[in-house]
mmCIF file of N, CA and C in Angstrom:
data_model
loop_
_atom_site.group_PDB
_atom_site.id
_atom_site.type_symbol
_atom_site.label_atom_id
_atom_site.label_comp_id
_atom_site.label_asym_id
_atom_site.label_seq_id
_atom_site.Cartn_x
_atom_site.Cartn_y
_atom_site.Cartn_z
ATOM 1 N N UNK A 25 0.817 -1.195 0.000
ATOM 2 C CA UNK A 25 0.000 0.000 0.000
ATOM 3 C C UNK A 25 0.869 1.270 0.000
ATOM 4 N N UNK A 26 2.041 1.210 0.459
ATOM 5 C CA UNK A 26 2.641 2.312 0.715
ATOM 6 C C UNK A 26 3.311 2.715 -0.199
ATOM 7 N N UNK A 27 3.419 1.422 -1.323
ATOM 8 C CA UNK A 27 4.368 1.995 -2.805
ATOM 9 C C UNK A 27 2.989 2.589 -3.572
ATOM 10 N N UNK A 28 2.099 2.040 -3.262
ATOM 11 C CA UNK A 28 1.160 2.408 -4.486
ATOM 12 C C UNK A 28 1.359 4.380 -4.205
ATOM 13 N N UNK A 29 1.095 4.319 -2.815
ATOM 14 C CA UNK A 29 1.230 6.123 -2.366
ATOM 15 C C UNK A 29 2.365 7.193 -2.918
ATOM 16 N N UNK A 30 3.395 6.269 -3.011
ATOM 17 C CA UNK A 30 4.632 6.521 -3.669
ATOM 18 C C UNK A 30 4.169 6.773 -4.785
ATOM 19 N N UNK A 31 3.849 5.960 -5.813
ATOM 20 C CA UNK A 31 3.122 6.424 -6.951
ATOM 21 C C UNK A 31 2.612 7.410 -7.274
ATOM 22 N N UNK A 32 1.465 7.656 -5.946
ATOM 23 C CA UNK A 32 0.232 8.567 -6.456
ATOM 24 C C UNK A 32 0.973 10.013 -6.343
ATOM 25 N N UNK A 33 1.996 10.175 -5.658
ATOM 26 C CA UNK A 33 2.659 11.609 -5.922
ATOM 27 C C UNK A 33 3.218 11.932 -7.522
ATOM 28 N N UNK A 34 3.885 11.244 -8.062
ATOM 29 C CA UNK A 34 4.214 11.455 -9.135
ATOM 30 C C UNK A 34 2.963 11.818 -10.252
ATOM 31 N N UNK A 35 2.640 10.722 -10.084
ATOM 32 C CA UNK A 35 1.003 11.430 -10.473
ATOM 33 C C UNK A 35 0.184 12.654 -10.577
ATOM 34 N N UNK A 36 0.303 12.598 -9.543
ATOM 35 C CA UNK A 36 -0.910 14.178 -8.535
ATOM 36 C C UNK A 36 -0.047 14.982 -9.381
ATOM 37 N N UNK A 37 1.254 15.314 -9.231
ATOM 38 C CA UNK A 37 2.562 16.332 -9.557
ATOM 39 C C UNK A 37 1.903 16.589 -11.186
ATOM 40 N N UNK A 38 2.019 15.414 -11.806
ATOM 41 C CA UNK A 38 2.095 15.778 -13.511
ATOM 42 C C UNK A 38 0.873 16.284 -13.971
ATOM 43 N N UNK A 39 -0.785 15.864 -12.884
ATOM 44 C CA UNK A 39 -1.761 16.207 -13.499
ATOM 45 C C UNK A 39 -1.855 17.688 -13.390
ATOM 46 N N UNK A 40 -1.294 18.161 -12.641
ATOM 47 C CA UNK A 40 -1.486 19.662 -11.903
ATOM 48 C C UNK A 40 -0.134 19.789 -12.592
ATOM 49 N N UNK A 41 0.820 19.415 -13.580
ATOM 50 C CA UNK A 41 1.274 20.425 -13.531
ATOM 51 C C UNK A 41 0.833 20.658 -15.347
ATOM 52 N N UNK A 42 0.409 20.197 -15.944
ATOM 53 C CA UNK A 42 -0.600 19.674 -17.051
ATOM 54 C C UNK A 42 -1.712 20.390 -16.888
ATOM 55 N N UNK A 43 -2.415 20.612 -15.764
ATOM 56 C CA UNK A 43 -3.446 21.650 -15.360
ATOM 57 C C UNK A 43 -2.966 23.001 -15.625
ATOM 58 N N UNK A 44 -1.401 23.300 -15.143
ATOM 59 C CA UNK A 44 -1.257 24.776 -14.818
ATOM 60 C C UNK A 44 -0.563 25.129 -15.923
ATOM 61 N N UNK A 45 -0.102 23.753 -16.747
ATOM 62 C CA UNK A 45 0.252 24.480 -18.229
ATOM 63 C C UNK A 45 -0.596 24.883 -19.253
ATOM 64 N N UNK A 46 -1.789 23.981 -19.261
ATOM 65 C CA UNK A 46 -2.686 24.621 -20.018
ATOM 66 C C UNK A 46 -3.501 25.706 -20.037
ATOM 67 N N UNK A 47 -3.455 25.957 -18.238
ATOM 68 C CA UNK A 47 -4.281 27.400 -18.142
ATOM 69 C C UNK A 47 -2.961 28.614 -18.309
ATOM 70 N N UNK A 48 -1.740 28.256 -18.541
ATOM 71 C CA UNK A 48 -0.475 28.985 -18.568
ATOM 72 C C UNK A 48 -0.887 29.652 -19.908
ATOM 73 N N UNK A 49 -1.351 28.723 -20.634
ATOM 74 C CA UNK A 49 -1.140 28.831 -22.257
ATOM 75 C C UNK A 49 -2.404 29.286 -23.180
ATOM 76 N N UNK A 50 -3.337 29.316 -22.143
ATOM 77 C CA UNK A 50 -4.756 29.951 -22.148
ATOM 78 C C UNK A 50 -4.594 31.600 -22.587
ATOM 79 N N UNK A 51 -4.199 31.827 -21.331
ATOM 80 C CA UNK A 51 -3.803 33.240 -21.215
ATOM 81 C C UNK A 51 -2.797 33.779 -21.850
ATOM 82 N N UNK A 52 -1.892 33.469 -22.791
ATOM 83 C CA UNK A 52 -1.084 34.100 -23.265
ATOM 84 C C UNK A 52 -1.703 34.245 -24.700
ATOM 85 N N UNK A 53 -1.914 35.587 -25.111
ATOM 86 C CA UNK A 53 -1.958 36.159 -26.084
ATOM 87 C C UNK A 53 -1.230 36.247 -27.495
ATOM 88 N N UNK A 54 -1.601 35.604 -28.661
ATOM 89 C CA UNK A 54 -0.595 35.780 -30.037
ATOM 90 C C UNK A 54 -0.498 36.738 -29.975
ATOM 91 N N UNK A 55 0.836 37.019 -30.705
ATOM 92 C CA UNK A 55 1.615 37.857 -30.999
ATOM 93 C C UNK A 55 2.362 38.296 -32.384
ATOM 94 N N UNK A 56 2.396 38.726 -33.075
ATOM 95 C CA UNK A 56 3.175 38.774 -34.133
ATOM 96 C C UNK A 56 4.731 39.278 -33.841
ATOM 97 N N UNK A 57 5.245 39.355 -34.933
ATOM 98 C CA UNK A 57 6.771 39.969 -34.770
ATOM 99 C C UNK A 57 6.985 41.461 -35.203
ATOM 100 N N UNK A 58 5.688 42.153 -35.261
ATOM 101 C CA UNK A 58 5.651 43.526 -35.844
ATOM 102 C C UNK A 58 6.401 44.341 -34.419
ATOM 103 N N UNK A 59 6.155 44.026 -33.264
ATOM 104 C CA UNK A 59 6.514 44.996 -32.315
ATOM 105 C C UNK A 59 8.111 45.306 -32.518
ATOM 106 N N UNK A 60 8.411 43.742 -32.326
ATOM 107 C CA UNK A 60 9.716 43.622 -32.188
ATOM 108 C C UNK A 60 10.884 44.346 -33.279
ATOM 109 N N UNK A 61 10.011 43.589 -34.780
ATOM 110 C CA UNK A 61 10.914 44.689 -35.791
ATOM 111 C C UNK A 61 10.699 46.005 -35.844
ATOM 112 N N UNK A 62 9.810 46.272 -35.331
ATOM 113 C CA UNK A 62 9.722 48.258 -35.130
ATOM 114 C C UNK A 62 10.943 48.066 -34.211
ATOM 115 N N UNK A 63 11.312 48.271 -32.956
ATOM 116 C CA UNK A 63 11.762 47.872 -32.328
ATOM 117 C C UNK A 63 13.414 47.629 -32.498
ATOM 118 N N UNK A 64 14.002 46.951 -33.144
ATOM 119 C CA UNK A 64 15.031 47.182 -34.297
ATOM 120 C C UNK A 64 15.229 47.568 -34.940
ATOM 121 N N UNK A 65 14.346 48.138 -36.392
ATOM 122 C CA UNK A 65 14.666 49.349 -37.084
ATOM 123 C C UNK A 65 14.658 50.407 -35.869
ATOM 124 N N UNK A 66 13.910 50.896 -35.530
ATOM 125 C CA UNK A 66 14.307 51.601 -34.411
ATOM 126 C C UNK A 66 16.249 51.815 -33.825
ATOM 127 N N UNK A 67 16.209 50.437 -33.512
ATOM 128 C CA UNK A 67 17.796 50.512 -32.682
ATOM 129 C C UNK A 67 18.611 50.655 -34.139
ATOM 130 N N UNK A 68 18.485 50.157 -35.719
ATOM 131 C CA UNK A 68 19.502 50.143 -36.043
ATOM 132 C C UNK A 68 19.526 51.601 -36.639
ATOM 133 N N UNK A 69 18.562 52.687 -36.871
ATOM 134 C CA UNK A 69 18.419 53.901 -37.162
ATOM 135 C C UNK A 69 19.263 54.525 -35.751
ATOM 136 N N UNK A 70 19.237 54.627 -34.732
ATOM 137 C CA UNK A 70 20.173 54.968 -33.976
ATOM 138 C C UNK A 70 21.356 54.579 -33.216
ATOM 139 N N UNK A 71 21.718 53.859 -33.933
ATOM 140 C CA UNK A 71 22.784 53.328 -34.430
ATOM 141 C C UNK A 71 23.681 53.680 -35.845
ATOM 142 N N UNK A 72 22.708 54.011 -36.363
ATOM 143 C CA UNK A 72 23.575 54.966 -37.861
ATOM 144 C C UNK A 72 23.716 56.245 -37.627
ATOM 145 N N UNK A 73 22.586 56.683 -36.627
ATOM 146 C CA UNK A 73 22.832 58.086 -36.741
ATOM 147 C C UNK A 73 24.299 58.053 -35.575
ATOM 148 N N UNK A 74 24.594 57.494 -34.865
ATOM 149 C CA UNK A 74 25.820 57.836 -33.837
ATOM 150 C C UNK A 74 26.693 57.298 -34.825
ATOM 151 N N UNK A 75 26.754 56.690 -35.885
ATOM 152 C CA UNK A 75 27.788 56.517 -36.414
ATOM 153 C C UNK A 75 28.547 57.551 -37.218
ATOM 154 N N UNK A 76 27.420 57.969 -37.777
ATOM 155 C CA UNK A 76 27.464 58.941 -38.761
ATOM 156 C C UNK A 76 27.969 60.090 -38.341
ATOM 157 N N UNK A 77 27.596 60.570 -37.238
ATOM 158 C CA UNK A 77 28.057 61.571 -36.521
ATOM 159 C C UNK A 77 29.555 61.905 -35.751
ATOM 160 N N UNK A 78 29.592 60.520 -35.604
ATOM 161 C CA UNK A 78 31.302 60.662 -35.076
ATOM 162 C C UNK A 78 32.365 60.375 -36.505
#
């Protein structure tokens, strides 16, 4: 009886953690990559301009 208990932790652990990934993944919002490349043109425009300047 006491291995089966042993068991049931490993268990319990994966269903919950299978629970908290899917509500993890619920809530996260798509995204595209538009932010990010603004975002870089951004950095590499100031980045030319300090170049340019020195």
């Amino acid at each position: 009886m006491a291995a089966l208990a042993w068991l049931l932790i490993p268990l319990v652990a994966a269903i919950g953690a299978g629970v908290w990934g899917s509500w993890a993944n619920r809530t996260r919002k798509v995204r595209g990559d538009g932010p990010e490349l603004i975002g870089y043109a951004r950095f590499c425009e100031a980045m030319e301009k300090s170049r340019s300047s020195s």
